[in-house]
C-alpha atoms as one frame of an Amber mdcrd trajectory, in Angstrom:
protein
  50.346 106.334  72.803  53.507 106.699  70.726  54.314 110.171  69.512  54.892
 110.779  65.827  56.601 114.018  66.872  60.306 113.342  67.317  61.582 116.778
  68.373  60.994 120.489  68.741  62.892 121.280  65.571  62.721 125.064  65.325
  61.081 128.226  66.649  59.854 131.329  64.868  59.644 134.493  66.957  59.102
 138.207  66.347  61.541 140.869  67.518  63.933 143.638  66.473  66.222 141.865
  64.025  69.261 144.117  64.385  69.277 143.656  68.165  68.857 139.908  67.714
  71.852 139.788  65.379  74.088 141.229  68.086  72.476 139.287  70.909  72.556
 136.002  68.999  76.217 136.279  68.089  77.665 137.880  71.224  75.588 136.208
  73.936  74.149 132.956  72.604  76.853 132.072  70.105  74.356 131.142  67.392
  75.380 131.582  63.759  73.387 133.868  61.495  72.940 132.581  57.950  71.493
 134.153  54.844  67.708 134.410  54.567  65.725 134.576  51.340  63.129 136.762
  53.024  63.725 140.437  53.848  62.976 141.301  57.434  63.976 137.875  58.773
  67.112 136.597  60.485  67.901 132.889  60.474  70.205 131.319  63.055  71.938
 127.946  63.142  72.989 125.950  66.199  74.115 122.825  64.313  74.147 121.256
  60.834  70.517 122.176  60.120  69.826 125.098  57.784  68.436 126.996  60.789
  66.925 126.415  64.221  65.671 129.920  65.106  63.898 132.412  62.838  63.385
 136.011  63.956  60.786 138.029  62.041  61.421 141.751  62.363  58.938 143.511
  64.606  58.460 145.077  68.020  59.178 143.064  71.169  56.007 141.599  72.646
  57.171 139.197  75.347  55.260 135.895  75.372  53.275 136.957  72.316  56.523
 137.164  70.306  56.070 133.458  69.557  55.023 132.995  65.924  55.408 129.230
  65.525  56.805 126.056  67.057  58.165 123.619  64.476  57.636 119.961  65.379
  59.696 117.430  63.479  58.613 113.988  62.346  61.146 111.441  61.139  59.552
 110.440  57.827  56.748 111.348  55.441  54.623 108.374  56.571  54.980 109.520
  60.188  53.939 113.043  59.232  50.869 111.743  57.416  50.045 109.487  60.360
  50.237 112.524  62.651  47.970 114.526  60.343  45.467 111.662  60.185  45.489
 111.433  63.988  44.952 115.174  64.375  42.096 115.163  61.889  40.453 112.169
  63.583  40.510 114.081  66.880  38.844 117.135  65.392  41.932 119.341  65.050
  41.878 121.581  61.979  45.028 120.905  59.957  46.116 122.673  56.771  48.911
 121.734  54.385  50.990 124.741  53.309  53.303 124.039  50.388  54.511 127.633
  50.094  55.412 127.770  53.779  57.194 124.420  53.407  59.477 126.000  50.800
  60.020 129.006  53.029  60.833 126.800  56.022  63.118 124.615  53.851  61.305
 121.371  54.642  59.876 118.660  52.396  56.301 118.896  53.666  54.535 120.981
  56.315  51.120 121.159  57.987  49.799 123.954  60.208  47.493 123.637  63.230
  47.088 125.220  66.659  47.338 124.006  70.244  44.877 124.610  73.097  46.099
 128.189  73.665  46.120 129.074  69.985  49.878 128.816  69.497  50.715 128.112
  65.865  52.293 124.672  65.396  54.027 123.507  62.231  54.510 119.754  61.791
  57.010 118.799  59.114  59.554 116.305  57.870  62.778 116.674  55.898  64.331
 119.922  57.080  67.295 121.011  54.971  70.805 120.474  56.269  73.682 122.824
  55.470  76.758 121.188  53.952  79.007 123.835  55.510  80.176 123.442  59.087
  78.343 125.203  61.887  80.603 127.981  63.162  79.620 129.567  66.449  80.702
 133.193  66.866  81.560 132.282  70.478  83.074 128.895  69.711  80.388 126.899
  71.517  78.727 123.620  70.623  75.031 123.006  71.232  73.301 119.811  72.335
  70.814 119.301  69.506  70.654 116.546  66.868  67.797 114.119  67.476  66.985
 116.010  70.707  65.908 119.075  68.737  66.694 122.739  69.308  65.972 122.706
  73.066  62.763 123.229  75.006  59.983 125.815  75.103  58.247 126.815  78.337
  54.747 128.036  77.510  52.383 130.210  79.507  48.871 128.771  79.265  45.340
 129.835  80.133  44.789 126.296  81.451  47.916 124.195  81.917  46.030 120.928
  82.461  44.140 121.310  79.182  47.247 122.506  77.365  49.233 119.501  78.612
  46.375 117.181  77.618  46.589 118.480  74.042  50.290 117.652  73.853  49.920
 114.233  75.485  46.540 113.014  74.198  46.693 114.572  70.731  50.419 114.733
  69.908  51.612 111.794  72.012  54.073 113.565  74.325  54.843 111.779  77.610
  54.754 113.266  81.104  58.236 113.769  82.565  57.276 115.288  85.929  55.614
 118.244  87.629  56.832 121.049  89.904  54.977 123.067  92.522  55.914 126.626
  91.559  54.054 128.175  94.471  51.571 130.131  92.376  51.069 127.415  89.748
  52.099 123.903  88.781  54.587 123.356  85.979  53.964 120.341  83.743  56.949
 118.974  81.814  56.578 116.825  78.701  58.964 114.909  76.455  58.871 113.347
  72.998  62.478 112.073  72.901  65.213 111.526  75.529  65.563 115.258  76.272
  63.950 115.704  79.706  61.330 118.037  78.261  60.749 119.655  74.913  57.570
 121.408  76.083  56.552 122.687  79.523  53.338 124.496  80.419  52.074 126.451
  83.412  49.194 128.817  84.131  51.129 131.775  85.513  49.003 134.711  86.722
  49.726 137.840  84.734  51.374 137.117  81.388  49.267 136.144  78.366  49.550
 132.700  76.758  52.728 132.372  74.750  56.448 131.784  75.147  57.953 132.133
  78.613  61.401 130.983  77.632  63.444 129.010  75.142  66.139 126.712  76.517
  69.388 126.285  74.600  71.823 123.642  75.889  75.576 123.832  75.334  78.177
 121.140  75.886  80.117 122.592  78.816  79.781 124.540  82.034  82.612 126.762
  80.807  80.447 127.872  77.866  77.618 128.721  80.261  79.956 130.672  82.533
  81.507 132.628  79.683  78.057 133.513  78.365  77.040 134.654  81.848  80.074
 136.947  82.014  79.312 138.283  78.531  75.734 139.088  79.518  76.937 141.016
  82.578  79.551 142.905  80.547  76.975 143.858  77.887  74.443 144.926  80.480
  71.689 142.572  79.323  68.949 141.830  81.828  69.725 138.643  83.744  66.369
 137.385  85.000  67.723 134.366  86.918  71.253 133.838  88.188  73.180 130.598
  87.774  71.539 127.593  89.396  70.590 123.928  89.019  67.050 122.691  88.475
  65.489 119.896  90.511  63.834 118.002  87.694  66.083 118.132  84.615  69.297
 118.916  86.574  70.155 121.685  84.093  72.789 124.139  85.310  71.751 127.418
  83.729  70.955 131.104  83.895  68.194 133.157  82.277  68.554 136.296  80.194
  65.978 138.568  78.611  65.976 138.549  74.800  65.366 141.503  72.470  61.852
 140.068  71.972  61.026 140.224  75.684  60.854 136.497  76.426  63.780 134.767
  78.122  66.448 132.317  77.028  67.605 129.697  79.494  71.257 128.970  78.699
  72.482 125.786  80.301  74.370 122.497  80.282  74.252 118.946  81.697  70.555
 118.382  81.066  69.056 115.095  82.162  68.024 112.451  79.613  65.026 110.126
  79.929  64.884 106.397  79.262  61.152 105.697  79.006  61.611 102.038  79.985
  63.101 103.054  83.336  61.603 106.497  83.967  59.426 107.200  87.010  57.335
 110.368  87.034  58.043 112.571  90.081  56.612 115.736  91.634  58.982 118.399
  92.995  58.256 120.990  95.664  60.813 123.480  94.322  62.183 124.416  90.916
  65.882 124.577  91.832  68.377 122.728  94.007  70.561 125.807  94.329  70.898
 129.278  92.812  68.477 130.632  90.193  67.898 133.780  92.194  65.275 136.002
  90.591  66.493 139.396  89.411  63.802 142.081  89.258  63.786 143.740  85.821
  60.571 145.633  86.376  58.087 142.763  86.043  56.147 141.285  88.985  58.600
 138.936  90.749  56.355 135.922  91.320  55.130 135.304  87.757  58.564 135.893
  86.267  60.264 133.631  88.775  57.800 130.828  88.230  58.457 130.912  84.486
  62.121 130.038  84.894  62.019 126.248  85.145
């Protein structure tokens, strides 16, 4: 099955906007841009009008996730996706007002197995002005999308089946996390745009968002900034077994984590062989206790 989804294009989360403004600029190096909607902050990581939307509200950890935006390349591909969803019994609703708000040409709303809100669209607006990172970093985005989202699920097998059987994602690989199995899925050459696992403890929702930058220096400088600011590092620097990302994890103002990394692996579907790994990291990625149960939090950081 060929996916009509080409990328994870954007995320919408809830959290304290003023804290996100400082965190986004000082730690992540994402650029805030004007929003037409009071109580929202929009952030760019490239030429797109935005990649991350923060709706003002209290931090709620995994449940901070408000929407995942899945991009399709053209209007015919979007309509083909909608037809496929409808044929498989998925309730899909077109939302023209939300399309204007999201600055896309057309948008449809539906939900995945765990009830996460998904927004399929085409034609996201681009900004004619240059992306200017407050930290001078460049992100790996473009056709690969904003990054990846690691989702907590009530049933990872069923959640993964929704993304593969319904949306056409392909299996990249799996990891034995000790207390659960992580399932990693791709829709373009990025090693995974979605990952799911049934981690005991946290509710279904967003475990972490991965943002990839172009250099190890940018990762290291961000790591130093996090330590100087006193933000909660949840995983130290390390390298993953499956996607080879060198990264660290930091808690966001919303209560989910951001994985900040570089050198992520790319997949060529014609040559790719699915593997299973018995550990999440080759080196590093030491869990840092920030008051949550160590095992579930550690397992989420892959």
